[in-house]
Amino acid sequence: MKNIKIGIIGCGGIAQSKHLPSLRCIEGVRVIGFYDPVKSRAIECADKFGDDAKIYEDAQELLEDPKIDAVHICTPNHTHAELSIMALENNKHVMCEKPMAINAKQAMKMEQAAKRSGKILTIGYQSRFERNSLYLKKLCEQGKLGEIYYGKAHAIRRRGVPTWGSFLNTEIQGGGCLTDMGTHALDLTLWLMNNYEPEYAVCNTYCKLGKNPNAANVWGPWDPEKFQVEDSAFGFVRMKNGATVEIDCSWALNITDVKESISTLCGTKAGADMRDGLTINGENEQSLYVSKIDVSNTTGISLDIPYSENPGLMEMEDWIYAIRTGKEPLVKVHEAVVVCQIIDGMYWSAKMREPYYF
């Protein structure tokens, strides 16, 4: 088993809650390098998760270190492209957190850099690794739903505005709920449908509740003066094969039907939704049926890697397996590029009030 030496750039919440605890569980993986602009965070992570680790003074120093095989980019969105490209050019495999980049142009440059380097680039879309997602993907691949001509990406919170860091800053994040949450649900839906050829997109974005002072919010009130991004977005994509993909997305919306990072699919043979577990509906012998699928006892559903109850751990297992074997990771780079292209098109449509043609 090939030992893998990892460097972490960005030692904030996502690194500490998902990447580092999961990497620590994988045999033969050593996290030997840490960099964060706040040096104390890098030191804290190295003490807790590192393996005889080094604290680097800047990101470039870490990326140029030949001892490191792969880098995890866990930094604000506007740095994803620059750091990922620099890592690839220094012969590092790259796991970059979502969204891939703040716009499609940067995402395509990342894809090109990966092709030039021959190294693996993947994006942190862990929703694919949920049990329901994996089981439904298997059903789709087996043709159980038939031709899937309608998909809906759900990313709805009633009051769940992230008030820390740079989430409300357009320049740093590239957008609001659509960039933060919508990207997960859209990625999941396109992956389940196996459809990556958009024709045009239409979208409306809003910042209505984001201007309210002293608002109720799971993470405490936000500052309306700093709320530069959308608090909700609603979009429609026509795919080149005629299929329809919708997306409903919100950080703050006056609604009680909340659901996050799930999909609804409608096919010619059956439909599926993930609102309350995984449910399949269809017609059998002139009777309609609704069947709730119990996926609790299914193991190794669709991946040739050890199965885990923890989607974040399974995501890292798949990533390390790809590095060791050369197999493509479950999240392929071009799929993530298309997600960026669609989100770009949606923002353009919302701004210009007309469809965006790809």
Tab-separated table of C-alpha atoms in Angstrom:
chain	number	residue	atom	x	y	z
A	1	MET	CA	0.000	0.000	0.000
A	2	LYS	CA	1.458	3.291	-1.112
A	3	ASN	CA	1.918	5.825	1.675
A	4	ILE	CA	0.407	9.225	0.860
A	5	LYS	CA	1.765	12.456	2.340
A	6	ILE	CA	-0.781	15.265	2.503
A	7	GLY	CA	-0.521	19.033	2.868
A	8	ILE	CA	-3.447	21.144	4.090
A	9	ILE	CA	-3.949	24.723	2.952
A	10	GLY	CA	-6.642	26.387	5.025
A	11	CYS	CA	-7.157	25.097	8.559
A	12	GLY	CA	-10.655	26.391	9.260
A	13	GLY	CA	-13.960	24.653	9.897
A	14	ILE	CA	-14.230	22.406	6.828
A	15	ALA	CA	-10.662	21.140	7.235
A	16	GLN	CA	-11.180	20.394	10.922
A	17	SER	CA	-14.671	18.906	10.639
A	18	LYS	CA	-14.367	16.811	7.463
A	19	HIS	CA	-10.944	16.531	5.826
A	20	LEU	CA	-8.595	15.990	8.743
A	21	PRO	CA	-10.685	13.622	10.908
A	22	SER	CA	-11.360	11.473	7.827
A	23	LEU	CA	-7.774	11.394	6.588
A	24	ARG	CA	-6.626	10.332	10.042
A	25	CYS	CA	-8.737	7.164	9.710
A	26	ILE	CA	-7.109	5.950	6.478
A	27	GLU	CA	-4.157	3.604	6.755
A	28	GLY	CA	-0.954	4.829	5.153
A	29	VAL	CA	-2.025	8.483	4.988
A	30	ARG	CA	0.104	11.072	6.780
A	31	VAL	CA	-0.732	14.754	7.019
A	32	ILE	CA	2.724	16.308	7.156
A	33	GLY	CA	2.167	19.961	6.206
A	34	PHE	CA	-0.134	22.782	7.269
A	35	TYR	CA	-0.572	26.375	6.169
A	36	ASP	CA	-3.136	28.942	7.220
A	37	PRO	CA	-2.897	32.761	7.151
A	38	VAL	CA	-3.756	32.575	10.850
A	39	LYS	CA	-0.693	30.661	12.001
A	40	SER	CA	-2.249	29.610	15.309
A	41	ARG	CA	-4.895	27.628	13.422
A	42	ALA	CA	-2.216	25.752	11.482
A	43	ILE	CA	-0.403	24.979	14.722
A	44	GLU	CA	-3.614	23.771	16.350
A	45	CYS	CA	-4.396	21.442	13.425
A	46	ALA	CA	-0.847	20.115	13.287
A	47	ASP	CA	-0.954	19.299	16.990
A	48	LYS	CA	-4.280	17.509	16.672
A	49	PHE	CA	-4.086	15.846	13.261
A	50	GLY	CA	-0.502	16.069	12.026
A	51	ASP	CA	2.137	13.365	11.742
A	52	ASP	CA	5.503	14.962	12.563
A	53	ALA	CA	4.097	17.904	10.639
A	54	LYS	CA	5.645	21.151	9.459
A	55	ILE	CA	4.015	24.582	9.685
A	56	TYR	CA	4.690	26.559	6.502
A	57	GLU	CA	5.079	30.319	6.364
A	58	ASP	CA	3.168	30.626	3.085
A	59	ALA	CA	1.164	28.456	0.700
A	60	GLN	CA	3.802	28.498	-2.035
A	61	GLU	CA	6.403	27.008	0.289
A	62	LEU	CA	4.091	24.084	1.032
A	63	LEU	CA	3.186	23.587	-2.629
A	64	GLU	CA	6.816	23.492	-3.683
A	65	ASP	CA	7.801	20.884	-1.088
A	66	PRO	CA	8.636	17.654	-2.990
A	67	LYS	CA	7.853	15.518	0.067
A	68	ILE	CA	4.119	16.267	-0.288
A	69	ASP	CA	2.123	14.060	-2.681
A	70	ALA	CA	-1.296	15.704	-2.483
A	71	VAL	CA	-2.808	18.959	-1.282
A	72	HIS	CA	-6.220	19.766	0.169
A	73	ILE	CA	-7.432	23.284	-0.636
A	74	CYS	CA	-9.792	24.376	2.165
A	75	THR	CA	-9.591	28.132	1.671
A	76	PRO	CA	-12.106	30.856	0.674
A	77	ASN	CA	-13.600	30.396	-2.786
A	78	HIS	CA	-11.690	33.154	-4.576
A	79	THR	CA	-8.370	31.392	-3.897
A	80	HIS	CA	-9.380	27.923	-5.140
A	81	ALA	CA	-8.251	28.321	-8.742
A	82	GLU	CA	-4.897	29.980	-8.084
A	83	LEU	CA	-3.880	27.531	-5.356
A	84	SER	CA	-5.110	24.450	-7.223
A	85	ILE	CA	-3.289	25.410	-10.420
A	86	MET	CA	-0.107	26.158	-8.493
A	87	ALA	CA	-0.363	22.769	-6.758
A	88	LEU	CA	-0.903	20.901	-10.022
A	89	GLU	CA	2.044	22.703	-11.608
A	90	ASN	CA	4.138	21.484	-8.675
A	91	ASN	CA	3.112	17.855	-9.388
A	92	LYS	CA	0.616	17.568	-6.554
A	93	HIS	CA	-2.727	15.793	-6.644
A	94	VAL	CA	-5.462	18.204	-5.524
A	95	MET	CA	-8.625	17.844	-3.470
A	96	CYS	CA	-10.318	21.259	-3.647
A	97	GLU	CA	-13.338	22.111	-1.560
A	98	LYS	CA	-16.525	23.192	-3.307
A	99	PRO	CA	-17.307	25.298	-5.185
A	100	MET	CA	-14.576	24.511	-7.677
A	101	ALA	CA	-14.011	28.212	-8.359
A	102	ILE	CA	-15.850	31.530	-8.239
A	103	ASN	CA	-16.582	31.361	-11.970
A	104	ALA	CA	-16.486	28.943	-14.876
A	105	LYS	CA	-13.481	30.591	-16.524
A	106	GLN	CA	-11.330	29.835	-13.497
A	107	ALA	CA	-12.757	26.318	-13.244
A	108	MET	CA	-11.798	25.585	-16.847
A	109	LYS	CA	-8.264	26.799	-16.187
A	110	MET	CA	-8.087	24.340	-13.293
A	111	GLU	CA	-9.261	21.515	-15.548
A	112	GLN	CA	-6.650	22.430	-18.158
A	113	ALA	CA	-3.915	22.507	-15.520
A	114	ALA	CA	-4.927	19.027	-14.346
A	115	LYS	CA	-4.728	17.695	-17.909
A	116	ARG	CA	-1.292	19.236	-18.423
A	117	SER	CA	0.081	17.889	-15.157
A	118	GLY	CA	-1.350	14.392	-15.368
A	119	LYS	CA	-2.291	14.710	-11.699
A	120	ILE	CA	-5.709	14.059	-10.181
A	121	LEU	CA	-7.988	16.981	-9.384
A	122	THR	CA	-11.287	16.428	-7.581
A	123	ILE	CA	-13.829	18.641	-5.816
A	124	GLY	CA	-15.422	18.201	-2.382
A	125	TYR	CA	-18.978	17.174	-3.234
A	126	GLN	CA	-19.671	14.830	-0.344
A	127	SER	CA	-23.441	14.645	-0.975
A	128	ARG	CA	-22.716	11.969	-3.583
A	129	PHE	CA	-21.412	9.726	-0.804
A	130	GLU	CA	-24.624	9.613	1.239
A	131	ARG	CA	-26.251	6.164	1.347
A	132	ASN	CA	-29.429	7.370	-0.368
A	133	SER	CA	-27.415	9.057	-3.115
A	134	LEU	CA	-25.299	5.984	-3.826
A	135	TYR	CA	-28.273	3.639	-3.874
A	136	LEU	CA	-30.278	5.924	-6.138
A	137	LYS	CA	-27.305	6.302	-8.477
A	138	LYS	CA	-27.184	2.517	-8.792
A	139	LEU	CA	-30.887	2.413	-9.668
A	140	CYS	CA	-30.365	5.125	-12.286
A	141	GLU	CA	-27.415	3.282	-13.825
A	142	GLN	CA	-29.499	0.094	-13.995
A	143	GLY	CA	-32.223	1.937	-15.876
A	144	LYS	CA	-34.847	1.417	-13.150
A	145	LEU	CA	-36.173	4.959	-13.621
A	146	GLY	CA	-36.004	4.809	-17.404
A	147	GLU	CA	-35.206	8.049	-19.224
A	148	ILE	CA	-34.818	10.739	-16.570
A	149	TYR	CA	-36.231	13.877	-18.142
A	150	TYR	CA	-36.878	15.973	-15.022
A	151	GLY	CA	-34.690	16.620	-12.012
A	152	LYS	CA	-34.997	19.069	-9.158
A	153	ALA	CA	-32.127	20.160	-6.936
A	154	HIS	CA	-33.269	21.132	-3.436
A	155	ALA	CA	-31.133	23.358	-1.202
A	156	ILE	CA	-33.585	25.100	1.117
A	157	ARG	CA	-32.976	26.486	4.590
A	158	ARG	CA	-35.572	28.544	6.426
A	159	ARG	CA	-33.027	30.556	8.452
A	160	GLY	CA	-29.539	29.228	8.003
A	161	VAL	CA	-27.320	32.107	6.952
A	162	PRO	CA	-23.619	31.461	7.706
A	163	THR	CA	-22.514	34.593	9.534
A	164	TRP	CA	-18.822	33.790	10.043
A	165	GLY	CA	-15.866	34.224	7.724
A	166	SER	CA	-16.495	35.672	4.273
A	167	PHE	CA	-19.772	33.965	3.321
A	168	LEU	CA	-21.596	37.284	2.805
A	169	ASN	CA	-18.827	38.836	0.678
A	170	THR	CA	-19.404	38.716	-3.090
A	171	GLU	CA	-15.787	39.297	-4.092
A	172	ILE	CA	-14.399	36.523	-1.903
A	173	GLN	CA	-17.170	33.951	-2.233
A	174	GLY	CA	-18.461	34.639	-5.732
A	175	GLY	CA	-22.078	34.406	-4.594
A	176	GLY	CA	-24.403	33.465	-1.771
A	177	CYS	CA	-26.655	30.470	-1.198
A	178	LEU	CA	-26.440	29.340	-4.824
A	179	THR	CA	-22.643	29.141	-4.682
A	180	ASP	CA	-22.580	27.726	-1.152
A	181	MET	CA	-25.484	25.233	-1.019
A	182	GLY	CA	-26.953	25.146	-4.491
A	183	THR	CA	-23.694	23.825	-5.886
A	184	HIS	CA	-24.079	20.622	-3.793
A	185	ALA	CA	-27.681	19.973	-4.835
A	186	LEU	CA	-27.016	20.795	-8.485
A	187	ASP	CA	-23.962	18.538	-8.581
A	188	LEU	CA	-25.943	15.676	-7.035
A	189	THR	CA	-28.845	16.060	-9.464
A	190	LEU	CA	-26.697	16.224	-12.611
A	191	TRP	CA	-24.682	13.219	-11.409
A	192	LEU	CA	-27.788	11.129	-10.769
A	193	MET	CA	-29.160	12.068	-14.193
A	194	ASN	CA	-25.733	11.648	-15.830
A	195	ASN	CA	-26.490	14.732	-17.874
A	196	TYR	CA	-23.812	17.411	-18.348
A	197	GLU	CA	-24.926	19.229	-21.499
A	198	PRO	CA	-26.934	22.367	-20.647
A	199	GLU	CA	-28.600	24.362	-23.418
A	200	TYR	CA	-29.813	27.427	-21.523
A	201	ALA	CA	-30.515	28.611	-17.975
A	202	VAL	CA	-33.024	31.028	-16.467
A	203	CYS	CA	-32.775	32.245	-12.871
A	204	ASN	CA	-33.962	34.807	-10.351
A	205	THR	CA	-31.891	35.706	-7.293
A	206	TYR	CA	-33.072	37.716	-4.297
A	207	CYS	CA	-31.716	39.429	-1.225
A	208	LYS	CA	-34.960	40.194	0.573
A	209	LEU	CA	-34.583	38.835	4.100
A	210	GLY	CA	-30.848	39.524	4.114
A	211	LYS	CA	-31.617	43.223	4.589
A	212	ASN	CA	-33.532	42.608	7.829
A	213	PRO	CA	-31.752	43.641	11.060
A	214	ASN	CA	-31.791	41.453	14.169
A	215	ALA	CA	-33.160	38.518	12.204
A	216	ALA	CA	-33.786	35.062	13.621
A	217	ASN	CA	-31.030	32.752	12.423
A	218	VAL	CA	-29.555	29.455	13.548
A	219	TRP	CA	-26.098	31.078	13.817
A	220	GLY	CA	-27.289	34.376	15.219
A	221	PRO	CA	-28.336	37.609	13.462
A	222	TRP	CA	-26.434	38.689	10.384
A	223	ASP	CA	-25.276	42.218	9.634
A	224	PRO	CA	-27.516	43.603	6.838
A	225	GLU	CA	-24.775	46.082	5.896
A	226	LYS	CA	-22.400	43.226	5.086
A	227	PHE	CA	-24.977	41.056	3.278
A	228	GLN	CA	-23.727	41.485	-0.309
A	229	VAL	CA	-24.978	38.201	-1.791
A	230	GLU	CA	-28.304	36.525	-2.558
A	231	ASP	CA	-30.314	34.911	0.224
A	232	SER	CA	-32.394	32.845	-2.239
A	233	ALA	CA	-32.258	31.737	-5.861
A	234	PHE	CA	-34.622	29.849	-8.136
A	235	GLY	CA	-33.505	28.523	-11.492
A	236	PHE	CA	-34.405	26.412	-14.490
A	237	VAL	CA	-32.057	24.675	-16.922
A	238	ARG	CA	-33.005	23.102	-20.227
A	239	MET	CA	-30.539	20.392	-21.195
A	240	LYS	CA	-29.568	19.681	-24.796
A	241	ASN	CA	-31.452	16.375	-24.790
A	242	GLY	CA	-34.640	18.184	-23.727
A	243	ALA	CA	-34.473	17.303	-20.037
A	244	THR	CA	-35.361	19.885	-17.403
A	245	VAL	CA	-33.378	20.632	-14.258
A	246	GLU	CA	-34.763	23.005	-11.631
A	247	ILE	CA	-33.075	24.357	-8.519
A	248	ASP	CA	-34.599	25.934	-5.409
A	249	CYS	CA	-32.047	27.416	-3.050
A	250	SER	CA	-32.155	29.592	0.067
A	251	TRP	CA	-30.288	30.553	3.193
A	252	ALA	CA	-33.299	32.515	4.414
A	253	LEU	CA	-36.835	32.035	3.128
A	254	ASN	CA	-40.288	32.132	4.697
A	255	ILE	CA	-40.974	28.453	4.174
A	256	THR	CA	-41.244	25.384	6.408
A	257	ASP	CA	-40.551	22.722	3.769
A	258	VAL	CA	-36.784	22.723	4.293
A	259	LYS	CA	-34.495	20.244	2.564
A	260	GLU	CA	-30.815	20.463	1.759
A	261	SER	CA	-28.567	18.732	-0.790
A	262	ILE	CA	-31.191	16.327	-2.102
A	263	SER	CA	-32.793	15.603	-5.469
A	264	THR	CA	-36.116	14.684	-7.002
A	265	LEU	CA	-36.058	12.701	-10.249
A	266	CYS	CA	-38.811	11.802	-12.722
A	267	GLY	CA	-38.251	9.146	-15.381
A	268	THR	CA	-40.300	7.224	-17.912
A	269	LYS	CA	-40.383	4.083	-15.722
A	270	ALA	CA	-40.341	5.523	-12.185
A	271	GLY	CA	-39.608	8.545	-10.066
A	272	ALA	CA	-37.530	9.079	-6.947
A	273	ASP	CA	-37.257	11.603	-4.176
A	274	MET	CA	-35.031	12.022	-1.134
A	275	ARG	CA	-37.289	14.193	1.037
A	276	ASP	CA	-37.739	11.582	3.756
A	277	GLY	CA	-35.139	8.942	3.092
A	278	LEU	CA	-35.298	7.426	-0.382
A	279	THR	CA	-38.702	6.860	-1.994
A	280	ILE	CA	-39.443	5.329	-5.402
A	281	ASN	CA	-42.791	5.775	-7.102
A	282	GLY	CA	-44.246	4.318	-10.272
A	283	GLU	CA	-46.877	2.122	-11.884
A	284	ASN	CA	-47.142	-1.668	-11.756
A	285	GLU	CA	-49.938	-3.746	-13.329
A	286	GLN	CA	-52.167	-0.672	-13.719
A	287	SER	CA	-51.660	0.285	-10.080
A	288	LEU	CA	-49.646	3.160	-8.683
A	289	TYR	CA	-47.106	2.393	-5.995
A	290	VAL	CA	-44.900	4.327	-3.589
A	291	SER	CA	-42.030	2.374	-2.073
A	292	LYS	CA	-39.719	3.596	0.669
A	293	ILE	CA	-36.266	2.053	0.324
A	294	ASP	CA	-34.408	0.960	3.446
A	295	VAL	CA	-30.743	1.512	2.630
A	296	SER	CA	-29.523	0.990	6.201
A	297	ASN	CA	-28.163	-2.505	5.551
A	298	THR	CA	-26.641	-1.945	2.136
A	299	THR	CA	-22.847	-1.931	1.957
A	300	GLY	CA	-20.383	-1.052	-0.765
A	301	ILE	CA	-23.283	0.165	-2.874
A	302	SER	CA	-21.469	1.406	-5.945
A	303	LEU	CA	-17.816	2.034	-5.138
A	304	ASP	CA	-14.863	-0.343	-5.150
A	305	ILE	CA	-13.653	1.025	-1.822
A	306	PRO	CA	-14.436	0.259	1.825
A	307	TYR	CA	-17.895	1.492	2.753
A	308	SER	CA	-18.351	3.951	5.592
A	309	GLU	CA	-21.362	5.348	7.440
A	310	ASN	CA	-19.613	8.718	7.276
A	311	PRO	CA	-19.939	10.378	3.830
A	312	GLY	CA	-16.909	12.579	4.511
A	313	LEU	CA	-14.769	9.550	5.302
A	314	MET	CA	-16.010	7.706	2.235
A	315	GLU	CA	-15.198	10.738	0.124
A	316	MET	CA	-11.613	10.671	1.413
A	317	GLU	CA	-11.392	6.877	0.956
A	318	ASP	CA	-12.367	7.325	-2.693
A	319	TRP	CA	-9.847	10.162	-3.114
A	320	ILE	CA	-6.936	8.231	-1.629
A	321	TYR	CA	-7.909	5.125	-3.601
A	322	ALA	CA	-7.759	7.213	-6.799
A	323	ILE	CA	-4.265	8.460	-5.956
A	324	ARG	CA	-3.028	4.951	-5.193
A	325	THR	CA	-4.544	3.242	-8.231
A	326	GLY	CA	-4.870	5.953	-10.875
A	327	LYS	CA	-8.630	5.288	-11.002
A	328	GLU	CA	-10.794	8.353	-11.577
A	329	PRO	CA	-12.373	9.659	-8.366
A	330	LEU	CA	-16.140	9.612	-8.057
A	331	VAL	CA	-16.214	13.407	-8.540
A	332	LYS	CA	-14.646	13.989	-11.954
A	333	VAL	CA	-13.210	17.387	-12.714
A	334	HIS	CA	-15.242	18.109	-15.860
A	335	GLU	CA	-18.486	17.413	-13.992
A	336	ALA	CA	-17.548	20.097	-11.473
A	337	VAL	CA	-16.708	22.494	-14.318
A	338	VAL	CA	-20.232	22.068	-15.723
A	339	VAL	CA	-21.726	22.862	-12.316
A	340	CYS	CA	-19.711	26.115	-12.334
A	341	GLN	CA	-20.850	26.895	-15.869
A	342	ILE	CA	-24.504	26.463	-14.954
A	343	ILE	CA	-24.206	28.592	-11.815
A	344	ASP	CA	-22.421	31.268	-13.858
A	345	GLY	CA	-25.261	31.152	-16.366
A	346	MET	CA	-27.839	31.466	-13.616
A	347	TYR	CA	-26.181	34.539	-12.122
A	348	TRP	CA	-25.942	36.108	-15.586
A	349	SER	CA	-29.619	35.356	-16.261
A	350	ALA	CA	-30.682	36.860	-12.948
A	351	LYS	CA	-28.662	40.010	-13.626
A	352	MET	CA	-29.697	40.468	-17.262
A	353	ARG	CA	-33.279	39.145	-16.854
A	354	GLU	CA	-33.049	36.875	-19.836
A	355	PRO	CA	-32.005	33.276	-20.575
A	356	TYR	CA	-28.325	32.428	-20.687
A	357	TYR	CA	-27.357	30.184	-23.605
A	358	PHE	CA	-24.312	27.947	-23.183
